[in-house]
């Protein structure tokens, strides 16, 4: 296969933890050819979706090999204008934020799909599944949740539960997440800061003390479950497990409840074109459905030996053959 990867600048990759890099390694190991472009190298012209695609080689020692240099592991060829439909698969691996430019990219990639391109994840499905808000479809698996712009309702929610977590719907990596407590003299300040006096929507969730055992990332690939989750355990004094917020990742087998949630969502999400999904689970409750650029491949393989990236590429091959 020829695979085009759309991602952040390649020099920004941290090979020791980057899931996109792991996918590249697995694809090359299985004989596939890679090309690379950034979000800004996508465009529409003449009724077709195009990319300035650069051939990508993994050059020099790779991660795990003697002499690996995290700044010198690739070689990019000269960019060439190609229609997206010319590739066997297009992987949208651009990290959030999910801003207007990201939305515009989904429009362009959706146009490519109409031309016959195979884009993973499906751009319309990505656009339709806000990573925080998507849990509203699955209330049987979630803690009590509210989304509102009304400051009074947010305060009432905290009073009802004693403790709650506030999130901005477009937040990422644990940014702008507040733990609010009834009786806290700063509660009104937290509410005002979060929703800007009614100008921004805020998600409130009942606080789950099981966060102390980790915010679990459960991966779904091609409608199948990765058998291990990565529990991201908050550092001392924190209530956020995100690795970007200083959490520590601990790989562990899926619990019975993890499997129940994942087996229920996997076929439904896959049928919508969501090939790779990262479910976030705290205790027994689903808290987020991540569909833009889910990670944690590297941590799971290093701690368990289960090669998530190889599973990704194998399932990708099956999808491409099925759709051919």
Tab-separated table of C-alpha atoms in Angstrom:
chain	number	residue	atom	x	y	z
A	1	UNK	CA	0.000	0.000	0.000
A	2	UNK	CA	0.880	3.643	-0.396
A	3	UNK	CA	-0.043	5.440	2.812
A	4	UNK	CA	-0.222	9.215	3.209
A	5	UNK	CA	0.167	10.434	6.771
A	6	UNK	CA	-1.165	13.910	7.591
A	7	UNK	CA	0.362	15.067	10.858
A	8	UNK	CA	2.147	17.785	12.773
A	9	UNK	CA	5.675	18.702	11.615
A	10	UNK	CA	7.778	15.550	11.612
A	11	UNK	CA	10.584	17.258	13.526
A	12	UNK	CA	8.178	17.655	16.473
A	13	UNK	CA	7.757	13.881	16.904
A	14	UNK	CA	8.992	12.387	20.177
A	15	UNK	CA	9.930	8.912	18.998
A	16	UNK	CA	10.007	7.384	22.478
A	17	UNK	CA	6.255	7.895	22.876
A	18	UNK	CA	4.764	8.878	19.518
A	19	UNK	CA	2.031	6.548	18.264
A	20	UNK	CA	2.196	7.913	14.706
A	21	UNK	CA	5.881	7.033	14.569
A	22	UNK	CA	5.029	3.541	15.835
A	23	UNK	CA	2.477	3.220	13.001
A	24	UNK	CA	5.142	4.306	10.494
A	25	UNK	CA	7.535	1.632	11.761
A	26	UNK	CA	4.882	-1.077	11.609
A	27	UNK	CA	3.815	-0.058	8.099
A	28	UNK	CA	7.383	-0.117	6.768
A	29	UNK	CA	7.995	-3.486	8.443
A	30	UNK	CA	5.065	-4.860	6.435
A	31	UNK	CA	6.395	-3.477	3.155
A	32	UNK	CA	4.209	-0.397	2.728
A	33	UNK	CA	5.396	2.902	1.211
A	34	UNK	CA	4.890	6.127	3.154
A	35	UNK	CA	4.301	9.728	2.204
A	36	UNK	CA	3.924	12.692	4.509
A	37	UNK	CA	2.314	16.114	4.567
A	38	UNK	CA	1.109	18.686	7.052
A	39	UNK	CA	-2.379	20.055	7.391
A	40	UNK	CA	-1.396	23.158	5.438
A	41	UNK	CA	-0.283	21.021	2.465
A	42	UNK	CA	-3.861	19.901	1.768
A	43	UNK	CA	-5.896	21.824	-0.782
A	44	UNK	CA	-8.888	21.691	-3.128
A	45	UNK	CA	-8.650	22.560	-6.815
A	46	UNK	CA	-10.482	21.558	-9.968
A	47	UNK	CA	-13.043	19.613	-7.991
A	48	UNK	CA	-10.404	17.354	-6.407
A	49	UNK	CA	-8.638	17.123	-3.049
A	50	UNK	CA	-4.846	17.332	-3.308
A	51	UNK	CA	-1.767	17.156	-1.110
A	52	UNK	CA	1.829	18.268	-1.478
A	53	UNK	CA	3.039	14.818	-0.466
A	54	UNK	CA	6.670	14.056	0.343
A	55	UNK	CA	7.946	10.466	0.085
A	56	UNK	CA	9.002	9.386	3.580
A	57	UNK	CA	11.739	6.914	4.461
A	58	UNK	CA	12.766	5.782	7.920
A	59	UNK	CA	16.483	6.490	7.584
A	60	UNK	CA	19.191	5.588	10.074
A	61	UNK	CA	18.887	3.747	13.387
A	62	UNK	CA	15.319	3.631	14.622
A	63	UNK	CA	14.002	3.592	18.182
A	64	UNK	CA	15.402	0.556	19.986
A	65	UNK	CA	18.441	0.314	17.707
A	66	UNK	CA	21.967	1.381	18.729
A	67	UNK	CA	22.746	4.939	17.726
A	68	UNK	CA	19.126	6.082	17.367
A	69	UNK	CA	18.998	9.874	17.110
A	70	UNK	CA	15.503	11.235	17.915
A	71	UNK	CA	16.220	14.162	15.575
A	72	UNK	CA	17.586	12.148	12.625
A	73	UNK	CA	15.393	9.143	11.918
A	74	UNK	CA	13.661	10.149	8.685
A	75	UNK	CA	14.340	11.282	5.123
A	76	UNK	CA	11.748	13.267	3.171
A	77	UNK	CA	11.775	13.510	-0.607
A	78	UNK	CA	10.724	16.449	-2.735
A	79	UNK	CA	7.026	17.348	-2.425
A	80	UNK	CA	4.797	16.330	-5.299
A	81	UNK	CA	1.211	17.374	-5.898
A	82	UNK	CA	-0.994	14.271	-5.805
A	83	UNK	CA	-4.699	13.676	-5.518
A	84	UNK	CA	-5.611	12.040	-2.215
A	85	UNK	CA	-7.511	9.362	-4.099
A	86	UNK	CA	-4.156	8.162	-5.521
A	87	UNK	CA	-3.177	6.748	-2.119
A	88	UNK	CA	-4.415	3.423	-0.772
A	89	UNK	CA	-4.980	5.007	2.634
A	90	UNK	CA	-4.827	8.501	4.119
A	91	UNK	CA	-4.214	8.659	7.868
A	92	UNK	CA	-5.309	11.892	9.531
A	93	UNK	CA	-2.994	12.040	12.544
A	94	UNK	CA	-2.968	15.798	13.182
A	95	UNK	CA	-3.148	16.422	16.915
A	96	UNK	CA	-5.780	18.713	18.425
A	97	UNK	CA	-6.735	21.473	19.061
A	98	UNK	CA	-9.877	20.846	17.066
A	99	UNK	CA	-10.104	24.416	15.823
A	100	UNK	CA	-11.666	25.901	12.682
A	101	UNK	CA	-8.654	24.948	10.577
A	102	UNK	CA	-9.132	21.353	11.692
A	103	UNK	CA	-12.817	21.585	10.728
A	104	UNK	CA	-11.880	22.936	7.296
A	105	UNK	CA	-9.504	19.998	6.872
A	106	UNK	CA	-12.353	17.584	7.571
A	107	UNK	CA	-14.369	19.262	4.806
A	108	UNK	CA	-11.499	18.790	2.378
A	109	UNK	CA	-10.885	15.191	3.443
A	110	UNK	CA	-14.608	14.481	3.186
A	111	UNK	CA	-14.438	15.718	-0.399
A	112	UNK	CA	-11.606	13.232	-0.970
A	113	UNK	CA	-13.800	10.434	0.407
A	114	UNK	CA	-16.503	11.324	-2.107
A	115	UNK	CA	-13.866	10.956	-4.824
A	116	UNK	CA	-13.080	7.460	-3.563
A	117	UNK	CA	-10.211	8.082	-1.122
A	118	UNK	CA	-9.956	5.944	1.995
A	119	UNK	CA	-9.435	8.310	4.939
A	120	UNK	CA	-8.935	7.057	8.502
A	121	UNK	CA	-10.694	8.185	10.633
A	122	UNK	CA	-13.632	9.166	8.444
A	123	UNK	CA	-13.561	12.989	8.451
A	124	UNK	CA	-17.313	13.440	8.829
A	125	UNK	CA	-17.357	11.041	11.770
A	126	UNK	CA	-14.477	12.925	13.400
A	127	UNK	CA	-16.335	16.205	12.952
A	128	UNK	CA	-19.557	14.723	14.359
A	129	UNK	CA	-17.954	13.186	17.470
A	130	UNK	CA	-16.801	15.923	19.800
A	131	UNK	CA	-14.407	14.076	22.077
A	132	UNK	CA	-15.909	15.389	25.295
A	133	UNK	CA	-19.529	15.629	24.184
A	134	UNK	CA	-19.715	12.227	22.445
A	135	UNK	CA	-20.284	10.418	25.745
A	136	UNK	CA	-23.782	11.934	25.870
A	137	UNK	CA	-24.861	9.204	23.449
A	138	UNK	CA	-23.976	6.508	25.991
A	139	UNK	CA	-25.508	7.551	29.342
A	140	UNK	CA	-25.673	3.942	30.508
A	141	UNK	CA	-21.876	3.992	30.802
A	142	UNK	CA	-21.269	7.492	32.180
A	143	UNK	CA	-21.357	9.274	35.504
A	144	UNK	CA	-23.945	12.020	35.925
A	145	UNK	CA	-23.056	14.692	33.352
A	146	UNK	CA	-24.277	18.148	32.429
A	147	UNK	CA	-23.408	20.490	29.537
A	148	UNK	CA	-24.552	24.072	29.976
A	149	UNK	CA	-23.674	27.742	29.631
A	150	UNK	CA	-25.710	28.635	32.721
A	151	UNK	CA	-23.457	29.470	35.721
A	152	UNK	CA	-26.280	28.791	38.180
A	153	UNK	CA	-26.782	25.272	36.850
A	154	UNK	CA	-23.060	24.565	37.174
A	155	UNK	CA	-23.100	25.662	40.816
A	156	UNK	CA	-26.217	23.572	41.459
A	157	UNK	CA	-24.523	20.541	39.915
A	158	UNK	CA	-21.618	20.878	42.334
A	159	UNK	CA	-23.985	21.276	45.293
A	160	UNK	CA	-25.876	18.157	44.202
A	161	UNK	CA	-22.789	15.926	44.047
A	162	UNK	CA	-20.465	17.593	46.526
A	163	UNK	CA	-17.644	17.426	44.020
A	164	UNK	CA	-17.563	17.757	40.230
A	165	UNK	CA	-15.105	18.099	37.383
A	166	UNK	CA	-15.505	20.974	34.904
A	167	UNK	CA	-14.182	20.661	31.342
A	168	UNK	CA	-14.198	22.905	28.304
A	169	UNK	CA	-15.600	21.002	25.334
A	170	UNK	CA	-12.604	21.854	23.162
A	171	UNK	CA	-9.941	21.208	25.804
A	172	UNK	CA	-7.101	18.721	25.283
A	173	UNK	CA	-4.342	17.016	27.234
A	174	UNK	CA	-5.928	17.803	30.586
A	175	UNK	CA	-5.858	21.561	29.998
A	176	UNK	CA	-8.626	23.682	31.528
A	177	UNK	CA	-9.995	20.936	33.772
A	178	UNK	CA	-11.099	22.033	37.237
A	179	UNK	CA	-12.135	19.994	40.259
A	180	UNK	CA	-14.882	21.941	42.035
A	181	UNK	CA	-16.124	21.321	45.579
A	182	UNK	CA	-19.274	22.441	47.342
A	183	UNK	CA	-18.413	24.980	49.991
A	184	UNK	CA	-15.265	26.128	48.208
A	185	UNK	CA	-15.206	29.942	48.502
A	186	UNK	CA	-13.638	30.022	45.029
A	187	UNK	CA	-16.470	28.065	43.373
A	188	UNK	CA	-18.006	31.126	41.740
A	189	UNK	CA	-14.584	32.202	40.464
A	190	UNK	CA	-14.018	28.746	38.947
A	191	UNK	CA	-17.403	28.865	37.234
A	192	UNK	CA	-16.797	32.392	35.925
A	193	UNK	CA	-13.339	31.444	34.680
A	194	UNK	CA	-14.612	28.354	32.908
A	195	UNK	CA	-17.735	29.639	31.215
A	196	UNK	CA	-16.843	33.318	31.007
A	197	UNK	CA	-20.085	34.594	32.536
A	198	UNK	CA	-22.273	32.414	30.328
A	199	UNK	CA	-20.312	32.855	27.077
A	200	UNK	CA	-18.851	29.312	26.897
A	201	UNK	CA	-20.382	25.872	27.288
A	202	UNK	CA	-18.925	23.742	30.070
A	203	UNK	CA	-19.224	20.027	30.746
A	204	UNK	CA	-19.689	19.091	34.386
A	205	UNK	CA	-19.213	15.483	35.516
A	206	UNK	CA	-19.642	13.937	38.928
A	207	UNK	CA	-16.179	13.597	40.432
A	208	UNK	CA	-14.934	10.001	40.361
A	209	UNK	CA	-12.497	9.234	43.180
A	210	UNK	CA	-11.335	6.173	41.207
A	211	UNK	CA	-9.153	8.619	39.270
A	212	UNK	CA	-6.544	7.748	41.912
A	213	UNK	CA	-6.279	4.333	40.193
A	214	UNK	CA	-5.868	5.938	36.792
A	215	UNK	CA	-7.685	7.416	33.826
A	216	UNK	CA	-7.708	4.343	31.567
A	217	UNK	CA	-7.199	4.627	27.809
A	218	UNK	CA	-8.972	1.753	26.045
A	219	UNK	CA	-8.130	1.457	22.351
A	220	UNK	CA	-10.472	0.233	19.610
A	221	UNK	CA	-8.956	-0.579	16.204
A	222	UNK	CA	-11.117	-1.554	13.268
A	223	UNK	CA	-13.942	-2.509	15.590
A	224	UNK	CA	-11.707	-4.751	17.720
A	225	UNK	CA	-10.392	-4.258	21.253
A	226	UNK	CA	-6.755	-3.884	22.194
A	227	UNK	CA	-6.583	-6.281	25.180
A	228	UNK	CA	-4.630	-3.870	27.399
A	229	UNK	CA	-5.519	-0.413	28.672
A	230	UNK	CA	-3.098	2.276	29.754
A	231	UNK	CA	-4.063	3.587	33.192
A	232	UNK	CA	-2.724	7.124	33.437
A	233	UNK	CA	-2.212	7.712	37.132
A	234	UNK	CA	-2.151	11.311	38.408
A	235	UNK	CA	0.951	12.631	40.060
A	236	UNK	CA	0.746	13.474	43.756
A	237	UNK	CA	-1.653	16.345	44.408
A	238	UNK	CA	-3.249	16.144	40.941
A	239	UNK	CA	-6.695	14.964	39.876
A	240	UNK	CA	-5.790	14.698	36.169
A	241	UNK	CA	-4.225	11.531	34.840
A	242	UNK	CA	-3.280	12.849	31.388
A	243	UNK	CA	0.331	12.085	30.482
A	244	UNK	CA	0.595	15.669	29.234
A	245	UNK	CA	-0.332	16.808	32.760
A	246	UNK	CA	2.381	14.703	34.401
A	247	UNK	CA	0.493	11.417	34.815
A	248	UNK	CA	2.296	8.064	34.796
A	249	UNK	CA	1.153	5.324	32.418
A	250	UNK	CA	0.595	1.785	33.716
A	251	UNK	CA	-0.510	-0.858	31.196
A	252	UNK	CA	-2.984	-3.423	32.485
A	253	UNK	CA	-5.442	-5.995	31.103
A	254	UNK	CA	-8.936	-4.739	30.402
A	255	UNK	CA	-11.318	-5.151	33.332
A	256	UNK	CA	-14.728	-6.758	32.944
A	257	UNK	CA	-16.328	-3.301	32.895
A	258	UNK	CA	-13.755	-1.969	30.404
A	259	UNK	CA	-14.686	-4.820	28.074
A	260	UNK	CA	-18.402	-4.256	28.554
A	261	UNK	CA	-18.094	-0.610	27.541
A	262	UNK	CA	-15.667	-1.264	24.682
A	263	UNK	CA	-17.577	-4.211	23.221
A	264	UNK	CA	-20.767	-2.166	23.198
A	265	UNK	CA	-19.226	0.886	21.497
A	266	UNK	CA	-16.732	-0.794	19.140
A	267	UNK	CA	-19.126	-2.034	16.426
A	268	UNK	CA	-21.217	1.138	16.491
A	269	UNK	CA	-18.263	3.485	16.185
A	270	UNK	CA	-16.540	1.340	13.578
A	271	UNK	CA	-19.691	1.308	11.433
A	272	UNK	CA	-19.511	5.130	11.374
A	273	UNK	CA	-15.997	5.107	9.963
A	274	UNK	CA	-14.129	5.540	13.243
A	275	UNK	CA	-11.283	3.115	12.681
A	276	UNK	CA	-9.160	4.138	15.686
A	277	UNK	CA	-10.845	5.244	18.907
A	278	UNK	CA	-9.454	5.915	22.366
A	279	UNK	CA	-12.048	5.499	25.104
A	280	UNK	CA	-11.268	7.118	28.444
A	281	UNK	CA	-12.624	5.220	31.435
A	282	UNK	CA	-12.347	6.181	35.108
A	283	UNK	CA	-13.449	3.421	37.453
A	284	UNK	CA	-16.542	1.997	35.759
A	285	UNK	CA	-17.496	5.166	33.855
A	286	UNK	CA	-16.838	6.317	30.302
A	287	UNK	CA	-15.570	9.904	30.364
A	288	UNK	CA	-14.396	10.668	26.793
A	289	UNK	CA	-14.429	9.232	23.259
A	290	UNK	CA	-11.208	10.295	21.514
A	291	UNK	CA	-11.242	10.138	17.705
A	292	UNK	CA	-8.760	12.716	16.388
A	293	UNK	CA	-5.305	11.271	17.086
A	294	UNK	CA	-5.513	8.646	19.875
A	295	UNK	CA	-2.201	7.636	21.424
A	296	UNK	CA	-0.671	5.246	24.019
A	297	UNK	CA	0.572	2.650	21.485
A	298	UNK	CA	4.174	2.882	22.616
A	299	UNK	CA	3.532	2.603	26.346
A	300	UNK	CA	1.382	-0.506	25.918
A	301	UNK	CA	3.867	-2.387	23.733
A	302	UNK	CA	6.802	-1.516	25.993
A	303	UNK	CA	5.041	-2.746	29.132
A	304	UNK	CA	3.129	-5.762	27.780
A	305	UNK	CA	4.759	-6.769	24.501
A	306	UNK	CA	1.437	-6.406	22.673
A	307	UNK	CA	2.235	-4.574	19.421
A	308	UNK	CA	-0.620	-2.089	19.021
A	309	UNK	CA	0.898	-0.516	15.907
A	310	UNK	CA	1.177	-3.895	14.170
A	311	UNK	CA	-2.486	-4.550	14.963
A	312	UNK	CA	-3.322	-1.115	13.546
A	313	UNK	CA	-1.564	-1.804	10.245
A	314	UNK	CA	-2.997	-5.324	9.935
A	315	UNK	CA	-6.532	-4.020	10.477
A	316	UNK	CA	-5.826	-1.149	8.058
A	317	UNK	CA	-4.812	-3.662	5.381
A	318	UNK	CA	-8.046	-5.561	5.932
A	319	UNK	CA	-10.107	-2.363	5.651
A	320	UNK	CA	-8.427	-1.300	2.414
A	321	UNK	CA	-8.885	-4.746	0.838
A	322	UNK	CA	-12.523	-4.818	1.937
A	323	UNK	CA	-13.218	-1.409	0.400
A	324	UNK	CA	-11.279	-2.051	-2.823
